[in-house]
XYZ file of N, CA and C in Angstrom:
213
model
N 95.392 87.088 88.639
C 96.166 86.694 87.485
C 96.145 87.755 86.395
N 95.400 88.551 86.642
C 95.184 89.494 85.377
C 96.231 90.347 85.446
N 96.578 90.930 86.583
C 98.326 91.831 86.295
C 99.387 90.930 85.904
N 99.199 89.811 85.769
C 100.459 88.898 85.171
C 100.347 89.275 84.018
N 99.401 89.235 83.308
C 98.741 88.903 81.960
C 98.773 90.014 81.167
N 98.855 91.564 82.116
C 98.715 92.577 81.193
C 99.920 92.685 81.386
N 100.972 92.414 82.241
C 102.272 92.560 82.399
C 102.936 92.281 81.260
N 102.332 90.433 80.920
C 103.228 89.760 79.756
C 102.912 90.075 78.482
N 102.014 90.585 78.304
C 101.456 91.456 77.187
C 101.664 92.833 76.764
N 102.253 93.356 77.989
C 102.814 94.856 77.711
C 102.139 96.162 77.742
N 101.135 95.415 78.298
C 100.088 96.974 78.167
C 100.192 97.592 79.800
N 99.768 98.619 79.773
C 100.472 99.663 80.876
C 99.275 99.330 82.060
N 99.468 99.386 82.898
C 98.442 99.125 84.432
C 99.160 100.007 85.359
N 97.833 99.763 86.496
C 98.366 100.505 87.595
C 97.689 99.509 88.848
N 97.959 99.913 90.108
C 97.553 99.796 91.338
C 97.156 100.597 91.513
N 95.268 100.582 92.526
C 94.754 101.718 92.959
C 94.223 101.233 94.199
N 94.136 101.790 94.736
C 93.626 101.693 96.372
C 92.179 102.328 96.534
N 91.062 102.696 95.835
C 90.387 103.034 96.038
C 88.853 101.689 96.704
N 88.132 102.336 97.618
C 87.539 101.613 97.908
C 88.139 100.446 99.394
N 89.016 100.104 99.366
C 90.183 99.684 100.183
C 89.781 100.144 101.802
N 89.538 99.499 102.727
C 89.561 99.829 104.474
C 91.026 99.779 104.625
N 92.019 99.085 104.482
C 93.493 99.607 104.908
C 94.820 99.497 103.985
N 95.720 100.245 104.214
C 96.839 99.906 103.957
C 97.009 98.860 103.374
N 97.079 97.599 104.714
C 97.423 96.373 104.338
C 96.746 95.534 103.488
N 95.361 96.145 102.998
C 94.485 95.241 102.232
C 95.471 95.632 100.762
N 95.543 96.778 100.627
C 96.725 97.051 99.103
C 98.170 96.403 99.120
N 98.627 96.486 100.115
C 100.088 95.061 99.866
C 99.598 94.188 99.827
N 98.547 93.312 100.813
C 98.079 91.623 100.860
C 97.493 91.767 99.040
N 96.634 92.654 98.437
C 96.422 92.457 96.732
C 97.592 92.429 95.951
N 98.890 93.393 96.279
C 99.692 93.498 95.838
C 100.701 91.976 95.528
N 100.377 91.600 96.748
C 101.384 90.197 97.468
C 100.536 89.223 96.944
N 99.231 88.682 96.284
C 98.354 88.065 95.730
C 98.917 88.041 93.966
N 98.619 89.038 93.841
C 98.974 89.494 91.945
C 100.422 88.726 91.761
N 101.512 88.827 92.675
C 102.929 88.199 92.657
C 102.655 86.807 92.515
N 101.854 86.376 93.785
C 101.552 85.065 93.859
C 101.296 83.764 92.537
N 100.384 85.362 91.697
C 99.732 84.475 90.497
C 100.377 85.219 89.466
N 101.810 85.248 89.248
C 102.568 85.283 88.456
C 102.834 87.200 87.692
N 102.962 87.963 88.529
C 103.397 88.780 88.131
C 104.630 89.269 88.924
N 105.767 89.953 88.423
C 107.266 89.979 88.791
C 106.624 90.835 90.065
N 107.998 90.891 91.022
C 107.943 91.643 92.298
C 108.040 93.013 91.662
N 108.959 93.445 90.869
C 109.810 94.635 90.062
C 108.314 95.182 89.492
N 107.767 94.369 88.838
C 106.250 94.819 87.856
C 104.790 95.507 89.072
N 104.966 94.316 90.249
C 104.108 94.919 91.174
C 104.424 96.503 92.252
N 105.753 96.604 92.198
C 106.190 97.654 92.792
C 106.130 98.850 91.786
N 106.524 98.439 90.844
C 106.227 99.746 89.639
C 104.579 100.309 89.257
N 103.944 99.005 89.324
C 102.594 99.467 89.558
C 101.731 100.145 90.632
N 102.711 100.145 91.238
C 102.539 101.009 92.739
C 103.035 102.225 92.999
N 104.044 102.863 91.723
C 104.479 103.720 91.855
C 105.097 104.228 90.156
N 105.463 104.232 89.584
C 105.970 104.632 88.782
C 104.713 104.919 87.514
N 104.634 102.772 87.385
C 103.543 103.295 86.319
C 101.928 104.248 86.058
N 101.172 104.461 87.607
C 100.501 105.347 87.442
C 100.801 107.132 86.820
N 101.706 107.327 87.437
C 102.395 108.296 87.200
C 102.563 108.681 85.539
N 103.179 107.394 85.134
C 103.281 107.489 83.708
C 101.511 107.566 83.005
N 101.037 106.821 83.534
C 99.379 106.497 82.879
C 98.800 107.906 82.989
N 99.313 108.974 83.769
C 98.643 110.304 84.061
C 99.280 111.138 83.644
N 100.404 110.713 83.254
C 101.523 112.167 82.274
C 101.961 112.963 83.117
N 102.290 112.030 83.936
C 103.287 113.450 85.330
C 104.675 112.106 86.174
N 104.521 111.362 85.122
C 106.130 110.765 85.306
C 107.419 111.616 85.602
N 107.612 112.795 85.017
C 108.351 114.115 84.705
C 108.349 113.919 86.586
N 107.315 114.484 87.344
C 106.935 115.058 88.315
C 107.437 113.829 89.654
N 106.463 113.172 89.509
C 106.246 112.001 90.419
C 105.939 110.760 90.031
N 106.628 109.831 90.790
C 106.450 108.092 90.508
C 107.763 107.682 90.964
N 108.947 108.017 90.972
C 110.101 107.309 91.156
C 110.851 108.338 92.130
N 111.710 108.139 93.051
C 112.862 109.009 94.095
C 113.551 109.188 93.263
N 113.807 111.053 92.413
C 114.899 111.377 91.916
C 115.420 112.606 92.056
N 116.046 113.206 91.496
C 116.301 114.542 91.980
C 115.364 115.392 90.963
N 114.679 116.873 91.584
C 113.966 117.343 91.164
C 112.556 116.886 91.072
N 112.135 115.510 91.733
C 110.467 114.780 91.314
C 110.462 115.455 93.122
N 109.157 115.472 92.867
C 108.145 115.939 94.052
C 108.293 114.407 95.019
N 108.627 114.177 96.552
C 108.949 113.310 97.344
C 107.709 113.425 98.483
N 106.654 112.825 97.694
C 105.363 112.690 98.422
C 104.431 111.602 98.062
């Protein structure tokens, strides 16, 4: 419930995978956080965009655009 919460509050988060045995354990958390009320749009951005921004290389990488690094 807590990525709902910082969601509806506005403060910036991320998704991290550290510590994690697979893949699927980071979507099944991902697919949990939705469960308990955070947007699909908010959990996918936290998976990609907003770290990016939290590290100051949004410019670079976080979103498919032209000129961002596709890795």
């Amino acid at each position: 419930k807590t990525a709902g919460k910082l969601a509806q509050a506005g403060v910036p988060f991320a998704f991290q995978s550290g510590g994690l045995a697979s893949l699927n354990e980071f979507t099944a958390n991902a697919a949990r956080a939705v469960e308990n009320g955070l947007s699909r749009d908010a959990a996918v951005r936290a998976m990609t965009l907003s770290p990016a921004e939290i590290f100051g290389i949004a410019d670079r990488t976080g979103s498919v655009e032209a000129g961002k690094i596709a890795n």
